[in-house]
Amino acid sequence: PSCRRYVAGGRCKSTARLEGKVVIITGANTGIGKETARDLAQRGKVIIACRDIVKAEAAASEIRTETGNQQVIVKKLDLADTKSIREFAEKFLAEEKELHILINNAGVMLCPYSKTADGFEMHLGVNHLGHFLLTFLLLERLKQSAPARIVNVSSLAHHGGRIRFHDLQGEKCYNRGLAYCHSKLANVLFTRELARRLQGKFQRQAGHLSAWLSEHLTANALHPGSVYSELVRHSFVMTWLWKIFSFFLKTPCEGAQTSIYCAVAEELDSVTGQYFSDCQPAYVSPRGRDDEVAKKLWSVSCELLGIQWD
């Protein structure tokens, strides 16, 4: 019915192949990450980077059988632990000479207050800082492999977020719904600042190669839609509501379409720093367009992670 079609939203129509290309997808053992991996595995080599290896192996095995592509590989990555992120990156860089698409997809939602191994509030730590560090560690390989793309899965929830620098770890005041919104706003701001820096850096380095690179290493963010997935598992009320209204929610396959679109669509070859929903540009909240906050979040993130990223 047309109502269902409306809920399903946009579809990625690109038939782009990824032969000889390497894709990393974080958190691809379930939900939209798994569906993104299933689609991209029909096009090229996919590395599923997950905390739960058993679940990830089951997903990879299913995808290998279905697509006939044996190049669906599982690697351990716990975004709530910077040691694990560094180990993952080190192994990847030792084993793979190229990286063409990095999809920062994994996320937590509505967790009761808890902290990562490094003492970061869980939503901020996993959804923002974990992916910030991972991108930092893999950036040179992405540049060397250009044309390459970084895809950050954010959410419409970024509209409800704000970056509370005075209480970044939510120690003074914590609301798990808002903590999720704040982390999704951080994804949008990170994408914006990353794209700005990539363009700026290459423009400063005179010469044709630099102009080519700035167009060919892009970073975009997206809202997958309201998807019927395990993401709400920490909230009894949300789980219950999700079941009742499942008809009005996207399936994980429908929810994966914009991630796939941002990863492969030919028309996005030189599009960067944008935010998409239903496979088209979408409205970003005023807070998500605040360049001063984006710059400050960048430097605070570097400080928290103990890295220098100029």
Short mmCIF file of N, CA and C in Angstrom, two decimals, residues 18-25 37-38 40-48 60-61 63-65 67-75 95-96:
data_model
loop_
_atom_site.label_atom_id
_atom_site.label_comp_id
_atom_site.label_asym_id
_atom_site.label_seq_id
_atom_site.Cartn_x
_atom_site.Cartn_y
_atom_site.Cartn_z
N LEU A 18 32.12 -2.48 -6.36
CA LEU A 18 33.26 -2.12 -5.51
C LEU A 18 34.38 -3.17 -5.62
N GLU A 19 34.54 -3.72 -6.82
CA GLU A 19 35.61 -4.70 -7.00
C GLU A 19 36.96 -4.09 -6.65
N GLY A 20 37.73 -4.83 -5.88
CA GLY A 20 39.06 -4.35 -5.51
C GLY A 20 39.02 -3.26 -4.46
N LYS A 21 37.82 -2.96 -3.94
CA LYS A 21 37.71 -1.92 -2.92
C LYS A 21 37.42 -2.53 -1.55
N VAL A 22 37.77 -1.79 -0.51
CA VAL A 22 37.62 -2.29 0.85
C VAL A 22 36.70 -1.37 1.65
N VAL A 23 35.73 -1.97 2.32
CA VAL A 23 34.76 -1.22 3.13
C VAL A 23 34.85 -1.70 4.58
N ILE A 24 34.84 -0.76 5.53
CA ILE A 24 34.69 -1.12 6.94
C ILE A 24 33.33 -0.60 7.40
N ILE A 25 32.57 -1.46 8.07
CA ILE A 25 31.30 -1.03 8.68
C ILE A 25 31.36 -1.40 10.16
N ALA A 37 25.90 -4.04 5.21
CA ALA A 37 26.95 -5.02 4.87
C ALA A 37 26.44 -6.00 3.81
N ARG A 38 25.20 -6.42 3.94
CA ARG A 38 24.61 -7.39 2.99
C ARG A 38 24.60 -6.79 1.58
N LEU A 40 26.48 -4.13 0.43
CA LEU A 40 27.82 -3.82 -0.08
C LEU A 40 28.63 -5.08 -0.37
N ALA A 41 28.28 -6.20 0.29
CA ALA A 41 28.97 -7.46 0.02
C ALA A 41 28.64 -7.99 -1.38
N GLN A 42 27.56 -7.49 -1.97
CA GLN A 42 27.25 -7.88 -3.35
C GLN A 42 28.09 -7.06 -4.33
N ARG A 43 28.83 -6.09 -3.78
CA ARG A 43 29.60 -5.19 -4.63
C ARG A 43 31.11 -5.33 -4.44
N GLY A 44 31.56 -5.72 -3.22
CA GLY A 44 32.99 -5.77 -2.96
C GLY A 44 33.32 -6.33 -1.58
N LYS A 45 34.54 -6.08 -1.12
CA LYS A 45 35.04 -6.64 0.14
C LYS A 45 34.54 -5.83 1.33
N VAL A 46 34.00 -6.52 2.32
CA VAL A 46 33.43 -5.85 3.49
C VAL A 46 34.04 -6.38 4.78
N ILE A 47 34.49 -5.46 5.62
CA ILE A 47 35.00 -5.84 6.94
C ILE A 47 33.97 -5.39 7.98
N ILE A 48 33.46 -6.38 8.71
CA ILE A 48 32.47 -6.12 9.75
C ILE A 48 33.24 -5.96 11.06
N ALA A 60 28.06 -12.59 9.28
CA ALA A 60 28.97 -12.67 8.13
C ALA A 60 28.76 -13.96 7.34
N SER A 61 28.58 -15.03 8.08
CA SER A 61 28.39 -16.34 7.45
C SER A 61 27.10 -16.34 6.60
N ILE A 63 25.70 -13.68 5.28
CA ILE A 63 25.92 -12.79 4.13
C ILE A 63 26.79 -13.47 3.07
N ARG A 64 27.82 -14.20 3.54
CA ARG A 64 28.70 -14.92 2.58
C ARG A 64 27.89 -15.94 1.79
N THR A 65 27.04 -16.68 2.48
CA THR A 65 26.22 -17.71 1.83
C THR A 65 25.27 -17.07 0.82
N THR A 67 25.41 -13.99 -0.66
CA THR A 67 25.99 -13.22 -1.76
C THR A 67 27.03 -14.00 -2.56
N GLY A 68 27.52 -15.10 -1.97
CA GLY A 68 28.57 -15.86 -2.62
C GLY A 68 29.92 -15.16 -2.52
N ASN A 69 29.98 -14.08 -1.75
CA ASN A 69 31.23 -13.34 -1.58
C ASN A 69 31.92 -13.80 -0.30
N GLN A 70 33.09 -14.41 -0.47
CA GLN A 70 33.84 -14.89 0.71
C GLN A 70 34.61 -13.77 1.40
N GLN A 71 34.67 -12.62 0.73
CA GLN A 71 35.41 -11.48 1.28
C GLN A 71 34.55 -10.66 2.26
N VAL A 72 33.88 -11.36 3.16
CA VAL A 72 33.14 -10.69 4.24
C VAL A 72 33.83 -11.13 5.52
N ILE A 73 34.58 -10.21 6.10
CA ILE A 73 35.51 -10.56 7.17
C ILE A 73 35.12 -9.90 8.49
N VAL A 74 35.25 -10.65 9.57
CA VAL A 74 34.90 -10.12 10.89
C VAL A 74 36.16 -9.73 11.66
N LYS A 75 36.14 -8.54 12.25
CA LYS A 75 37.24 -8.10 13.11
C LYS A 75 36.67 -7.57 14.41
N GLU A 95 47.29 -5.37 7.72
CA GLU A 95 46.77 -6.40 6.81
C GLU A 95 46.25 -5.85 5.48
N GLU A 96 45.72 -4.63 5.51
CA GLU A 96 45.09 -4.08 4.30
C GLU A 96 45.84 -2.84 3.81
#
